[in-house]
mmCIF file of C-alpha atoms in Angstrom:
data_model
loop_
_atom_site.group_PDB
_atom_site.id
_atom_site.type_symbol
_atom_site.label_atom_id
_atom_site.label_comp_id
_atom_site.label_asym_id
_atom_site.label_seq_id
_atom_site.Cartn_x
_atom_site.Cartn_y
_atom_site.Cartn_z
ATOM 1 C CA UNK A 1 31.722 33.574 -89.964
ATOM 2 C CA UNK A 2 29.436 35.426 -87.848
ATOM 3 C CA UNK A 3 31.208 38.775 -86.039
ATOM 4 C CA UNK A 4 29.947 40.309 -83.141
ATOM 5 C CA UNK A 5 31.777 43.724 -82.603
ATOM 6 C CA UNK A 6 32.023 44.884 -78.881
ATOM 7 C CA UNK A 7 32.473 48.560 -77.907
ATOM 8 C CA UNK A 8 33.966 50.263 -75.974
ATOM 9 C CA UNK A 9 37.067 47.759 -75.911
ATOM 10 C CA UNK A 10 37.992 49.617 -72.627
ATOM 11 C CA UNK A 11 36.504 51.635 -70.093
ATOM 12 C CA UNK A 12 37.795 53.308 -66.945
ATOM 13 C CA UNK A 13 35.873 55.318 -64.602
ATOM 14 C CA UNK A 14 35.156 56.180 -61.036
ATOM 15 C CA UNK A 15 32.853 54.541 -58.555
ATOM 16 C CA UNK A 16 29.816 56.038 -58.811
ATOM 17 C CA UNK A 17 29.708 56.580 -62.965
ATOM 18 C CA UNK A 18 27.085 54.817 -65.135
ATOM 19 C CA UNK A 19 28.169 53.404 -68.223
ATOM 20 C CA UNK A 20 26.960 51.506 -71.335
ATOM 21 C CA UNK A 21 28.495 48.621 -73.186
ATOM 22 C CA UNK A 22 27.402 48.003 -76.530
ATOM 23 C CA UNK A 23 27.462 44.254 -78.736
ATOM 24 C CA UNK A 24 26.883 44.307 -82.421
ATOM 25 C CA UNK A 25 26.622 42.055 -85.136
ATOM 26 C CA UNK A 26 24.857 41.968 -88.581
ATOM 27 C CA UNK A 27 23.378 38.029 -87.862
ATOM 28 C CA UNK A 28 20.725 37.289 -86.001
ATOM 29 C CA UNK A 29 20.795 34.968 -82.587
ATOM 30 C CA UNK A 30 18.799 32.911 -81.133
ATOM 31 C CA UNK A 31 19.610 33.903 -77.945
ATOM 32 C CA UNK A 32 22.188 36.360 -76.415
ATOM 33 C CA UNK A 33 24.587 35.954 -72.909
ATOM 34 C CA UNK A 34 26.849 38.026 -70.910
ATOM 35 C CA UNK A 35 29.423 36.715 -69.122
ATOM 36 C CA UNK A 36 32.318 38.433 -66.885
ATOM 37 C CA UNK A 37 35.528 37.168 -66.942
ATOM 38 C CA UNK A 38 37.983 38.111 -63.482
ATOM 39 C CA UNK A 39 41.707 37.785 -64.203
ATOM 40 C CA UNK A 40 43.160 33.902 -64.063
ATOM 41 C CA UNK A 41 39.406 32.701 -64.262
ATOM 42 C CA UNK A 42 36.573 31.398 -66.470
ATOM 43 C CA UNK A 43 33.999 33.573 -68.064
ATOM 44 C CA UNK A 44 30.792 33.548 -65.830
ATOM 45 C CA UNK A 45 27.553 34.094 -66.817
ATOM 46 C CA UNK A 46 25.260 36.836 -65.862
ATOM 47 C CA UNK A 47 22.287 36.820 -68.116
ATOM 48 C CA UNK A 48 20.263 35.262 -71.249
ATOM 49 C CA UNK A 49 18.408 37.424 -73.364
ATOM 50 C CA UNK A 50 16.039 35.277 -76.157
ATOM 51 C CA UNK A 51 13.601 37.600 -77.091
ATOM 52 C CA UNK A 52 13.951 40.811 -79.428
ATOM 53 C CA UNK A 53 13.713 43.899 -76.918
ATOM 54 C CA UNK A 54 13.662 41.829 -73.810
ATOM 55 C CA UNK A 55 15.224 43.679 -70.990
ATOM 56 C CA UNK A 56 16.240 42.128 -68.015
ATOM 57 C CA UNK A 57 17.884 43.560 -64.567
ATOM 58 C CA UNK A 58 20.428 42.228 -62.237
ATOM 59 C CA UNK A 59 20.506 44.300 -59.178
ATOM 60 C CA UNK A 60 22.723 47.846 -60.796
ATOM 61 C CA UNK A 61 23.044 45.956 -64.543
ATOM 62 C CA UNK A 62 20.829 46.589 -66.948
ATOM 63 C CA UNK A 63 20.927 44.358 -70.462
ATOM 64 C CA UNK A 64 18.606 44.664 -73.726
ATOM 65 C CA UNK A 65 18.205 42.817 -76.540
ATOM 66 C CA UNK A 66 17.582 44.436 -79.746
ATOM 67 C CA UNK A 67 14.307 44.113 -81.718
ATOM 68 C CA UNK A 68 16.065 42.422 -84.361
ATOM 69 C CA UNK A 69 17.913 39.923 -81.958
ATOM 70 C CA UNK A 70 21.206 40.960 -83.415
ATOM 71 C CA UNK A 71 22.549 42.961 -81.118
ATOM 72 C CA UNK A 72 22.229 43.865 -76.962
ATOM 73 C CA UNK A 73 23.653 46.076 -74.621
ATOM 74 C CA UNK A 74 24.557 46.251 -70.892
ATOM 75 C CA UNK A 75 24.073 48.866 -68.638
ATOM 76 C CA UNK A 76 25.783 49.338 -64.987
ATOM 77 C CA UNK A 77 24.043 52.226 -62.644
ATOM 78 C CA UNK A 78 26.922 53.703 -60.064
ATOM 79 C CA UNK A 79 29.521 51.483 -60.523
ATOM 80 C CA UNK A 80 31.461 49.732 -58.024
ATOM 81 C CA UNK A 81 35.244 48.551 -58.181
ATOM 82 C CA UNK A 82 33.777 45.242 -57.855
ATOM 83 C CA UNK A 83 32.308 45.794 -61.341
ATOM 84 C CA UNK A 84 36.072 45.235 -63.029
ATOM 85 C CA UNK A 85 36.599 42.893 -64.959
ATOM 86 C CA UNK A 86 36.382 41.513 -68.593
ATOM 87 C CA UNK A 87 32.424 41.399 -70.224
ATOM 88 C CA UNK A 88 32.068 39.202 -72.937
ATOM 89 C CA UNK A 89 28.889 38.985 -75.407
ATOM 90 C CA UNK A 90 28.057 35.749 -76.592
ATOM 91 C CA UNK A 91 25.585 35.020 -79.708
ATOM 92 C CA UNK A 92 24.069 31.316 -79.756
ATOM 93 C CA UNK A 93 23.097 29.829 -82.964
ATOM 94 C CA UNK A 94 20.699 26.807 -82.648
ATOM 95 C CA UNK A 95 23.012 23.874 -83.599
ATOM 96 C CA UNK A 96 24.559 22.471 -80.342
ATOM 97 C CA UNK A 97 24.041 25.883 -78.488
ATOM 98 C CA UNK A 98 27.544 26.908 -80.149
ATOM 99 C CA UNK A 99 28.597 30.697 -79.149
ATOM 100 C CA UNK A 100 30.095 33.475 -81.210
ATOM 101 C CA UNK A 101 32.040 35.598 -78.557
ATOM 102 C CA UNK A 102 32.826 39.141 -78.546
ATOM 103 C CA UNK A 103 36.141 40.745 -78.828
ATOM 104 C CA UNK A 104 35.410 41.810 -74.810
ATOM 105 C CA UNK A 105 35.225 45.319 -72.755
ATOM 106 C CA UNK A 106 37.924 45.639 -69.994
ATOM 107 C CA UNK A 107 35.866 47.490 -67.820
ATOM 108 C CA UNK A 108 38.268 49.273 -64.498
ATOM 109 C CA UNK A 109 36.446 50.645 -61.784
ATOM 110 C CA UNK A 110 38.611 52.836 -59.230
ATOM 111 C CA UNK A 111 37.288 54.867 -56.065
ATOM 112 C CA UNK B 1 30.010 19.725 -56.670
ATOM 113 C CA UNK B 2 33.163 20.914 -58.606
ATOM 114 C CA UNK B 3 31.539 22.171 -61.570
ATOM 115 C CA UNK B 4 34.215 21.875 -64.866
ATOM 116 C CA UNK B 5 37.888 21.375 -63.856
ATOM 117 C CA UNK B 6 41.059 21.646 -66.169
ATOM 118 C CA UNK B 7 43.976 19.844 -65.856
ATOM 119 C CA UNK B 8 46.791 21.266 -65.574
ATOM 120 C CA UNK B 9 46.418 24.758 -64.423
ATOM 121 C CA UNK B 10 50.025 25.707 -66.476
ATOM 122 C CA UNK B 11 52.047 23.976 -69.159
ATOM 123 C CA UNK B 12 55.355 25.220 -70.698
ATOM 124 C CA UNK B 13 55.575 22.996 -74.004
ATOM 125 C CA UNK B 14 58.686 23.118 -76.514
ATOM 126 C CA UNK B 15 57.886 23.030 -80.333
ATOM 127 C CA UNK B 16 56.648 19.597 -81.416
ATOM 128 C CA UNK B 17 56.068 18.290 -78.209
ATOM 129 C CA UNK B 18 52.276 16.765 -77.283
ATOM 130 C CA UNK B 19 50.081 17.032 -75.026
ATOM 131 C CA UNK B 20 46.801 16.323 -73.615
ATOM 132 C CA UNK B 21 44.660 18.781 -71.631
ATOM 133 C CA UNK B 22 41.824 17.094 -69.687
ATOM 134 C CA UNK B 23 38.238 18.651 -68.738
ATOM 135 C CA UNK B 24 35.391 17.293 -66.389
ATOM 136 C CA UNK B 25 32.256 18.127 -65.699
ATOM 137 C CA UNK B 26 30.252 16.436 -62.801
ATOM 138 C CA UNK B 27 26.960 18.349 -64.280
ATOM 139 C CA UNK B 28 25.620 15.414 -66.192
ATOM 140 C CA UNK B 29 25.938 18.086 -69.276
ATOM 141 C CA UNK B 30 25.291 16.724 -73.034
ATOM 142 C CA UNK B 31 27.393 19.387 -74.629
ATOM 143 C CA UNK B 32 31.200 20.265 -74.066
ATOM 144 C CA UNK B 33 33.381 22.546 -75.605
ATOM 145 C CA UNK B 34 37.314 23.598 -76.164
ATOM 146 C CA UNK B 35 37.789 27.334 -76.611
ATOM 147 C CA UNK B 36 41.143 29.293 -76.823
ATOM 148 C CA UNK B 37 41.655 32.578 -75.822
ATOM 149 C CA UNK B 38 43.862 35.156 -77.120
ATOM 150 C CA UNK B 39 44.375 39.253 -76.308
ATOM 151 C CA UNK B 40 42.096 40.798 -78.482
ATOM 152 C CA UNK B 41 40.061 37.708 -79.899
ATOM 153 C CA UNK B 42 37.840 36.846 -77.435
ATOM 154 C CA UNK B 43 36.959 33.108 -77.261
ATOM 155 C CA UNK B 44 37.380 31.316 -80.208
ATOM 156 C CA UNK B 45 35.760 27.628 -80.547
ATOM 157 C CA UNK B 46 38.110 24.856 -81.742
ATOM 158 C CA UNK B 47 35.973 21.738 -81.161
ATOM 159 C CA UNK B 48 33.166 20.645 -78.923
ATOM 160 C CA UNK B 49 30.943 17.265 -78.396
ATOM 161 C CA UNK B 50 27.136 16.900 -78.023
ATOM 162 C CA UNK B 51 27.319 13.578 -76.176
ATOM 163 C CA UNK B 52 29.382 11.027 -75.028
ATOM 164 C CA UNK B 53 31.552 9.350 -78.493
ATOM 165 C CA UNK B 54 30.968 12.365 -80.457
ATOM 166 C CA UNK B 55 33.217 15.195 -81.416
ATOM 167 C CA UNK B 56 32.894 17.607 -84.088
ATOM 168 C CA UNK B 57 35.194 20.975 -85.255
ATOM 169 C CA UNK B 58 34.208 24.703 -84.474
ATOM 170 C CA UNK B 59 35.914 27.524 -85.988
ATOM 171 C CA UNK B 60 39.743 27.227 -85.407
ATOM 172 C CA UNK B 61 40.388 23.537 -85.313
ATOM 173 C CA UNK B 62 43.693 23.043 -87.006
ATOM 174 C CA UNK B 63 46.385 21.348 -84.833
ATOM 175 C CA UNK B 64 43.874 19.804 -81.964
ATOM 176 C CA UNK B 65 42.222 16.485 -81.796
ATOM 177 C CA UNK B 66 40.136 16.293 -79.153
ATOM 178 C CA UNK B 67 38.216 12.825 -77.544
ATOM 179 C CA UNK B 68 35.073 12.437 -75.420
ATOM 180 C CA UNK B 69 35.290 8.757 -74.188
ATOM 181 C CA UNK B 70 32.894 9.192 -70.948
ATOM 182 C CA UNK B 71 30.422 11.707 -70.747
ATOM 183 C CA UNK B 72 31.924 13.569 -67.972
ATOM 184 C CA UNK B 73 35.373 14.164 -69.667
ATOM 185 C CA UNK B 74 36.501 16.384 -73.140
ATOM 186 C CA UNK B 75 40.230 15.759 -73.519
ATOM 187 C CA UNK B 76 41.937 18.099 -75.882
ATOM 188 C CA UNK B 77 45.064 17.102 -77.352
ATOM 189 C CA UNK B 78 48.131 19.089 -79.386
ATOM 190 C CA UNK B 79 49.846 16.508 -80.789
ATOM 191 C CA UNK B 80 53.024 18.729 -82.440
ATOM 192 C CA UNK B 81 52.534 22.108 -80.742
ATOM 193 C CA UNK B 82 53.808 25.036 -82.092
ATOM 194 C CA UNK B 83 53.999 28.681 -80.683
ATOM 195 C CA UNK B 84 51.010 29.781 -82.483
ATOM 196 C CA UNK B 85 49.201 27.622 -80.006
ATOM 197 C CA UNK B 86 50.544 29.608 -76.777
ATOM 198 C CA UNK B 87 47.152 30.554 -75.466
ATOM 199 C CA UNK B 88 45.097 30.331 -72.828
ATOM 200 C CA UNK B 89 42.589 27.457 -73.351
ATOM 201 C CA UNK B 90 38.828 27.206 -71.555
ATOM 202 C CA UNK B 91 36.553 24.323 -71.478
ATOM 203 C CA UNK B 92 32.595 24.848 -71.347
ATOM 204 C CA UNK B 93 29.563 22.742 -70.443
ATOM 205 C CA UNK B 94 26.049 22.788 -70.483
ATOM 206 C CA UNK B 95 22.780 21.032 -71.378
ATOM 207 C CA UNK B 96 21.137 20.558 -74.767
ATOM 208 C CA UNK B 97 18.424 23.266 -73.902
ATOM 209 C CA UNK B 98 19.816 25.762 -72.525
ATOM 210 C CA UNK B 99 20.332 27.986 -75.059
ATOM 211 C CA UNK B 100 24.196 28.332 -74.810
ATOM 212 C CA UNK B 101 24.443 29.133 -71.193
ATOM 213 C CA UNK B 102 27.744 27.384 -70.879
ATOM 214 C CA UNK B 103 29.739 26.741 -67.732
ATOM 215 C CA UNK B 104 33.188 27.756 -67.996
ATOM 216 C CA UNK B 105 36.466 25.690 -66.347
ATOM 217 C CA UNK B 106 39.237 27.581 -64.457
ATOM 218 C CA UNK B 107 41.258 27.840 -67.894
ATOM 219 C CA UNK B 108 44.819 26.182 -68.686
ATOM 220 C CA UNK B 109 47.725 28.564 -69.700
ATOM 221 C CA UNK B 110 49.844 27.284 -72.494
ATOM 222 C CA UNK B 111 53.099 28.265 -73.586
ATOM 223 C CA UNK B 112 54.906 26.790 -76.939
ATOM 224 C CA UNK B 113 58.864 28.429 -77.237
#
């Protein structure tokens, strides 16, 4: 069973703060997402990350892909309370795009 | 354009009851999924389809059956629930080459007493 280990598993900070969420696993992907999940909804996604060290920006979020393609991170510049909500890492393997989710970051933003 | 919808929205269930939980996609997607979700677990996959007549079993498949008659729908049934199945339960969507980028459904919160 492939694992992929999500940390922090919470975060709360102030508008304004920078932090880093981190998604590790020992297998390797063949591609990577992130998706937020608001409370009472369905994940969305944000971003797909296929190649090792690919880094890609949307608007204040940062995400990377490790070299290796086994694990990625996401970055958020001066937060916003709009940036709660649940981030989940999801590994594809190549049979039927099938993901391995992450155990999830509950990420609070207050002013 | 809806995107995925779940049917119903909220279900209280007694031990051994059944039911069905219905998904549909008006995406034209291949590939359709049935995940439950649980506090500290993340999503867990308990079956998913790659086309229309096809069905196969992900990682925690025990108790569910699950159909895909017509392309557009996934149904998901429980035919003798039990309370380990009280969960919150998402369907997914997307095409065969997009490299998991799944569309999720609203969710359906189940409780089994």
């Amino acid at each position: 069973t492939q694992l992929l280990e999500q940390s922090p598993q919470f975060l709360s900070i102030q508008e304004g703060e920078n932090l880093t969420v981190y998604c590790n696993s020992s297998s390797v992907f063949s591609s990577l997402q992130w998706y937020r999940q608001e409370p009472g909804e369905g994940p969305v996604l944000l971003v797909t990350v296929v190649t090792g060290g690919e880094v890609k920006k949307l608007k204040r979020l940062t995400f990377q892909f490790g070299d290796a393609r086994k694990d990625s991170s996401l970055h958020i510049t001066a937060a916003q309370p709009g940036d709660t909500g649940l981030y989940l890492c999801a590994g594809a393997t190549g049979t039927a795009s099938k993901l391995t989710f992450g155990t999830g970051t509950r990420l609070q933003v207050t002013l | 354009n809806a995107g995925v919808t779940q049917t119903p929205k909220f279900r209280v269930l007694k031990t051994g009851q059944s039911m069905t939980l219905l998904c549909a996609q008006d995406m034209n997607h291949e590939y359709m999924y049935w995940y439950r979700q649980d506090p500290g677990m993340g999503l867990r996959l308990i079956h998913y389809s790659v086309g229309e007549g096809t069905t196969a079993k992900g990682e925690v498949p025990d108790g569910y059956n699950v159909s895909r008659l017509k392309k557009q729908n996934f149904l998901l049934g429980l035919e003798s629930a039990a309370p380990s199945q009280t969960s919150v339960y998402f369907c997914a969507s997307t095409y065969y080459d997009r490299l998991g980028e799944q569309y999720f459904g609203p969710g359906t919160r189940l409780t089994v007493t």
